[in-house]
Coordinates of C-alpha atoms and ligand atoms in Angstrom, one line a residue:
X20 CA 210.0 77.6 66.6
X21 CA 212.2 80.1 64.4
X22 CA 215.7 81.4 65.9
X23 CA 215.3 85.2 67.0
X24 CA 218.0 87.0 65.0
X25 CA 218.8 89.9 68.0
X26 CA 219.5 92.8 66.3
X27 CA 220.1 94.6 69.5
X28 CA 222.7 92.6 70.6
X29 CA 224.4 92.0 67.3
X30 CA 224.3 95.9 67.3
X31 CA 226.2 96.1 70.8
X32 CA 228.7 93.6 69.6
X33 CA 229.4 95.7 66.5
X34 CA 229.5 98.9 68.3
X35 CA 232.0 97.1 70.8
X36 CA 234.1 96.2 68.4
X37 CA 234.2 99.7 66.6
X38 CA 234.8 101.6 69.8
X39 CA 238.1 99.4 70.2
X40 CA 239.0 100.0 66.7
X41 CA 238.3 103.9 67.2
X42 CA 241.0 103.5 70.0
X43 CA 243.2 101.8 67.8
X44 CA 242.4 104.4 64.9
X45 CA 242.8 107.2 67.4
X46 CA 246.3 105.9 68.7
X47 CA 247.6 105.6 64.8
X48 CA 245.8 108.9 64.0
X49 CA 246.2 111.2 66.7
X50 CA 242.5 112.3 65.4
X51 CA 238.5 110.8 65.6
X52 CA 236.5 109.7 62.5
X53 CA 233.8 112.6 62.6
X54 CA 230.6 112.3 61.1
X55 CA 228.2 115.5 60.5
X56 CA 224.6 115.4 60.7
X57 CA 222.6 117.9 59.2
X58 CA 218.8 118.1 60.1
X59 CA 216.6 121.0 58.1
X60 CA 213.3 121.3 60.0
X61 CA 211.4 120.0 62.7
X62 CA 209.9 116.6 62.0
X63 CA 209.6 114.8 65.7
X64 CA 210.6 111.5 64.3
X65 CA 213.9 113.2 62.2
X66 CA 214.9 114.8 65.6
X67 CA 214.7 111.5 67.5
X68 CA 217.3 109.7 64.9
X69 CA 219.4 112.3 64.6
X70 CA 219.6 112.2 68.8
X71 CA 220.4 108.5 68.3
X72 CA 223.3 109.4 65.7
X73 CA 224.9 111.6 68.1
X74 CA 224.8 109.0 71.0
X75 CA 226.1 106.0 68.3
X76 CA 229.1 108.7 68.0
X77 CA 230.1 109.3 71.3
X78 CA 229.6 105.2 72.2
X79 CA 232.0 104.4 69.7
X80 CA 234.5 107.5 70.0
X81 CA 233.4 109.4 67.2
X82 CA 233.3 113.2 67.0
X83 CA 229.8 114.4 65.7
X84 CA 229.4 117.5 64.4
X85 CA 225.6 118.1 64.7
X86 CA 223.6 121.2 61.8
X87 CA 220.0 121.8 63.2
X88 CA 219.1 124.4 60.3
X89 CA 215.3 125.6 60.6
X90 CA 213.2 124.9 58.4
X91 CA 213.2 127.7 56.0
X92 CA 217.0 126.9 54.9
X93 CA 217.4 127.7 51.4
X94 CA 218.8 124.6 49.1
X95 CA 221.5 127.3 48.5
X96 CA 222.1 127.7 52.1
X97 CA 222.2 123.7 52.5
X98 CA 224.3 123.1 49.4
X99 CA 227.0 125.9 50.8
X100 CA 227.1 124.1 54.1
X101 CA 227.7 120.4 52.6
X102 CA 230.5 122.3 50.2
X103 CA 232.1 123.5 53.1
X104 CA 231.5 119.8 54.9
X105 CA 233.5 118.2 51.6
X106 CA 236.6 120.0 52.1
X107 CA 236.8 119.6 56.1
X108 CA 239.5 117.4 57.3
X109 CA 237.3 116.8 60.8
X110 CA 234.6 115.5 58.7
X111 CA 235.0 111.9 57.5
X112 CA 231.0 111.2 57.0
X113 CA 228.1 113.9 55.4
X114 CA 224.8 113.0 56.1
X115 CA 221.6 115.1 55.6
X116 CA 218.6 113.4 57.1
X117 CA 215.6 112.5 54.9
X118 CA 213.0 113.8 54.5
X119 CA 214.3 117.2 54.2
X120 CA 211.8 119.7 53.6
X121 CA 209.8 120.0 50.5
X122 CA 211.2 123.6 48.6
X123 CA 214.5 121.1 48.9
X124 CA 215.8 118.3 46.3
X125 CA 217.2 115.9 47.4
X126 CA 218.5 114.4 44.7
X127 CA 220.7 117.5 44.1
X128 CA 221.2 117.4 48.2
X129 CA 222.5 113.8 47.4
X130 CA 224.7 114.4 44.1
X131 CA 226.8 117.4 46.2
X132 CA 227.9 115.2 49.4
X133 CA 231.5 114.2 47.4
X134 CA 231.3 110.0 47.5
X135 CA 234.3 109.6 49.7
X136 CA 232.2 111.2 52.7
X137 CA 229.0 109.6 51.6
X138 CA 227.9 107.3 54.8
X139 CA 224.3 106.8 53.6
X140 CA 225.5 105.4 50.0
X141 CA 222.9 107.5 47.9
X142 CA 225.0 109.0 45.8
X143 CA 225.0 107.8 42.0
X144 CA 228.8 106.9 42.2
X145 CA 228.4 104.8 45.6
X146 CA 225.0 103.2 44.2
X147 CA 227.3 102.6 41.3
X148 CA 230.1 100.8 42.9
X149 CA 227.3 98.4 45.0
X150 CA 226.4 97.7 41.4
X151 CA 229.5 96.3 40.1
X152 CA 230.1 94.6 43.6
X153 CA 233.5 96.8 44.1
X154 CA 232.0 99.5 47.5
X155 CA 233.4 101.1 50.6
X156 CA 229.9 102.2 51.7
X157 CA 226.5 100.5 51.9
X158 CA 223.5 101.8 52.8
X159 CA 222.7 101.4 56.5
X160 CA 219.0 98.8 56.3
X161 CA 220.7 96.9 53.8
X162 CA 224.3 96.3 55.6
X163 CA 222.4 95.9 59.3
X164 CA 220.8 92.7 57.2
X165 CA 223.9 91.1 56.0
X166 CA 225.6 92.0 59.0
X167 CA 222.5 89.8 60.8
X168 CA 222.9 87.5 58.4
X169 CA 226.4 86.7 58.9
X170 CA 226.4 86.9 62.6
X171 CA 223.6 83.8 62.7
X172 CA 225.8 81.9 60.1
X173 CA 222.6 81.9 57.9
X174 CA 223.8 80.4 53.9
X175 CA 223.1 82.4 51.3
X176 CA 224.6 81.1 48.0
X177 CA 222.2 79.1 45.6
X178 CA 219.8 80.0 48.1
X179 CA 216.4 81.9 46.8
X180 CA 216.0 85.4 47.7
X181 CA 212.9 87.5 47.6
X182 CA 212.8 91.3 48.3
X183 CA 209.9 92.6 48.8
X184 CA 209.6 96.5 47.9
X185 CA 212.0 98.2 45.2
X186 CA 213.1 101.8 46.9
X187 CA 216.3 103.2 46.3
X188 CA 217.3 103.0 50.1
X189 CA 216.3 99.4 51.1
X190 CA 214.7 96.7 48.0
X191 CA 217.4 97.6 45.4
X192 CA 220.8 97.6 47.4
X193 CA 219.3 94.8 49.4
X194 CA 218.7 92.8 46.1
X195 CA 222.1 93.9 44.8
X196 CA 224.0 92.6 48.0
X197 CA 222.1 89.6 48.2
X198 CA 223.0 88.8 44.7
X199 CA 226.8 89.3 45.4
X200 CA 226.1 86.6 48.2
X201 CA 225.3 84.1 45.5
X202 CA 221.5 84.2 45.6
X203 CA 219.0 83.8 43.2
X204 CA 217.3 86.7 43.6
X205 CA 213.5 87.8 42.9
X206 CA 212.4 91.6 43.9
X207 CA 208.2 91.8 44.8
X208 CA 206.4 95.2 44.2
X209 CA 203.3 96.6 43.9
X210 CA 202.7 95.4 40.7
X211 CA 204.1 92.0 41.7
X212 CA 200.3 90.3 40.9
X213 CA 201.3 87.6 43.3
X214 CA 203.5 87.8 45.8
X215 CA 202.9 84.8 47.8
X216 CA 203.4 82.3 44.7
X217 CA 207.0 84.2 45.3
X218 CA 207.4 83.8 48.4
X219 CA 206.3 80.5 49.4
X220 CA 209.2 79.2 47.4
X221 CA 212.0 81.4 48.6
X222 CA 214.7 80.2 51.1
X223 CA 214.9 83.8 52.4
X224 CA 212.6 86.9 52.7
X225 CA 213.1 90.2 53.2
X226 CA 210.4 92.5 53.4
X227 CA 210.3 96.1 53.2
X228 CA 206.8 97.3 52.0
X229 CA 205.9 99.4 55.1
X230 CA 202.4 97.9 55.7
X231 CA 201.8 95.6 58.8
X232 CA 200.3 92.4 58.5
X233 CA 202.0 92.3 54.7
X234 CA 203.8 88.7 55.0
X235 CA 201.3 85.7 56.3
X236 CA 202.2 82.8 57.9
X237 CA 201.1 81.1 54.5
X238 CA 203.4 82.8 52.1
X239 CA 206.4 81.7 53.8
X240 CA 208.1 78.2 53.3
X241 CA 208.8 75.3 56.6
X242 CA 212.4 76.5 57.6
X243 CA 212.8 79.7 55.7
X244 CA 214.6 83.3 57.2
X245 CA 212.6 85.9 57.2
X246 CA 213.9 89.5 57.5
X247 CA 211.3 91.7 58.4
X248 CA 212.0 95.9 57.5
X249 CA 208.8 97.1 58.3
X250 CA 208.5 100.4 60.7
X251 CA 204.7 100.5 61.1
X252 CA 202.2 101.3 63.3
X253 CA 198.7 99.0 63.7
X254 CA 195.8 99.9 64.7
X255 CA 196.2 100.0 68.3
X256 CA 199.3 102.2 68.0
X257 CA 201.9 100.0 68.4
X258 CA 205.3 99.8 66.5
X259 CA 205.3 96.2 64.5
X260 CA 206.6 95.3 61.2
X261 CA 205.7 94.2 57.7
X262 CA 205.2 90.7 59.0
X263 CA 202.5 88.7 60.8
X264 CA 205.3 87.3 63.7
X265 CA 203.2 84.7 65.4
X266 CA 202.5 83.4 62.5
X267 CA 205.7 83.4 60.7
X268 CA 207.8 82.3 63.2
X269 CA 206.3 79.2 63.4
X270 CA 207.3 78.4 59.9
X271 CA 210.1 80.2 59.6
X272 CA 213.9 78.6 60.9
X273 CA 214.8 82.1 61.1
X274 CA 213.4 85.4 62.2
X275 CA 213.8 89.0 63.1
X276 CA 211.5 90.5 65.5
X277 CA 210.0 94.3 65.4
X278 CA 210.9 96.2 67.5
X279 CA 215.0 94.4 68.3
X280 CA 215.5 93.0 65.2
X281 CA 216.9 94.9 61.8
X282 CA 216.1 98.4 63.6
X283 CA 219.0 98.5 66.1
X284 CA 221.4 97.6 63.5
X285 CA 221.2 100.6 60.9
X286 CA 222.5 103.3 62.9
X287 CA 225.7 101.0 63.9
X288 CA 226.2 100.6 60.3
X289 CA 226.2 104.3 59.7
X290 CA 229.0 104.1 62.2
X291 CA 230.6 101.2 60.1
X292 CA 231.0 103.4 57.2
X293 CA 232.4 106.5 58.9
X294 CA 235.2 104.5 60.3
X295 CA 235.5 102.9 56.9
X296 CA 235.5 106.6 55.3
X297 CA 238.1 107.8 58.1
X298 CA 240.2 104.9 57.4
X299 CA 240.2 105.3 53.8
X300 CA 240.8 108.7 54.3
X301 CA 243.9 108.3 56.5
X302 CA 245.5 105.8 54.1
X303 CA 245.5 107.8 51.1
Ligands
LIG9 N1 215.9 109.0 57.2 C1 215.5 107.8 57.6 N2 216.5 106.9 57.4 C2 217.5 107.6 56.9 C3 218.9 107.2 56.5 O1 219.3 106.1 56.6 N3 219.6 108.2 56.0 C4 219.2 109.5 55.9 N4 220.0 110.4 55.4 N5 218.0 109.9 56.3 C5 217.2 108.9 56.8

């Protein structure tokens, strides 16, 4: 029987803690952290986290300064707006939600948010600085993992670490952060020709493929953790992860569930960062 790591109450305890240091903040200040959210289009599921942002701001004290643009926004308009975002003394945190319509790069969307206001830590300079272990900002998945990790007192160094997926926003930082925590660290991919020879040896897995039923009871070592990323639907329609639970948390010493478990804690780590950028900001 594997330890549930509660992402939902981790997240509460985090948010707690920010909201009294948003008071303290505040009193030193005399302003709010503020964190703008821009959302270009329509998508259902976009709309729902951007909602979710809004209420993380006001639980915590922040002012949020929301931009629903429709959907027809020129990459011109967007770029003027985020321009206009840099220089605004209100706004500690830029963040365009993802995916942003298609006429719209978002590389170039990424490259114009100036670093110091970059919450999301996608820009090449932040990505950088995770690199060389030296950061203000990491992004959200990744940090809601450590965070987990460190709140259940779990031992990382000379431990074995595999990722499992390689995007920009979740397998690489995750890899990179996990290395600064002394791991020996293996990332899986599609062209990884075995995956489970990998992970059956690992102390720790993390997996972020985005296809249920992905990690088997059977690729996972007696007493390992297992962090499970996935965000996917089966066949009955119901939200579950990249992991087989009942039969990984058999095996496992650790676990985190879908839905409660790595979910709840990106958006507070959004909020981490934006008091993190405020701060910064004030000190300089
Ligand atoms: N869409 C889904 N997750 C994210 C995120 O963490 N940041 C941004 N900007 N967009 C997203």
């Amino acid at each position: 029987m594997a330890i549930i790591m509660d992402g939902k109450a981790t997240s509460a305890k985090v948010r707690a803690d920010l909201a009294q240091k948003t008071i303290e903040f505040k009193e030193k200040y005399g302003y709010a952290p503020g964190l703008a959210v821009i959302i270009v289009g329509e998508d259902p599921a976009s709309q729902i986290y951007v909602r979710n942002k809004k209420k993380a701001c006001e639980e915590v004290g922040y002012n949020s300064f929301e931009y629903a643009l429709p959907e027809k926004t020129t990459e011109e308009e967007l770029l003027k707006l985020i321009d206009e975002l840099n220089s605004d003394k209100k706004v500690h945190g830029i963040l365009v939600q993802s995916p942003t319509p298609r006429h719209i790069d978002e590389k170039k969307i990424q490259l114009a948010i100036r670093p110091e206001k970059d919450v999301d830590a996608f820009h090449p300079v932040n990505v950088g600085k995770i690199m060389i272990g030296d950061y203000d900002f990491v992004p959200c998945t990744p940090a809601g993992i450590t965070e987990l990790l460190d709140e259940y007192g779990i031992e990382t160094c000379g431990k074995s670490c595999v990722v499992i997926g390689r995007s920009d926003i979740v397998g690489k930082p995750m890899a990179m952060l996990m290395l600064h925590k002394n791991c020996t660290v293996t990332v899986c991919h599609s062209r990884t020709p075995d995956v489970a020879k990998v992970t059956k040896e690992a102390d720790i897995v993390i997996s972020a493929v985005g296809k249920a039923d992905f990690v088997k009871g059977d690729m996972i070592k007696e007493g390992a953790v297992v962090i499970d990323v996935g965000m996917n639907r089966n066949s009955q329609g119901k939200l579950c992860g990249d992991v087989v639970y009942d039969e990984c948390e058999k095996k496992a010493a650790y676990i985190t569930p879908v839905p409660g478990g790595v979910g709840p804690m990106t958006i507070t780590m959004l909020m981490k960062n934006t008091l993190k950028s405020a701060q910064l900001f004030a000190e300089k």
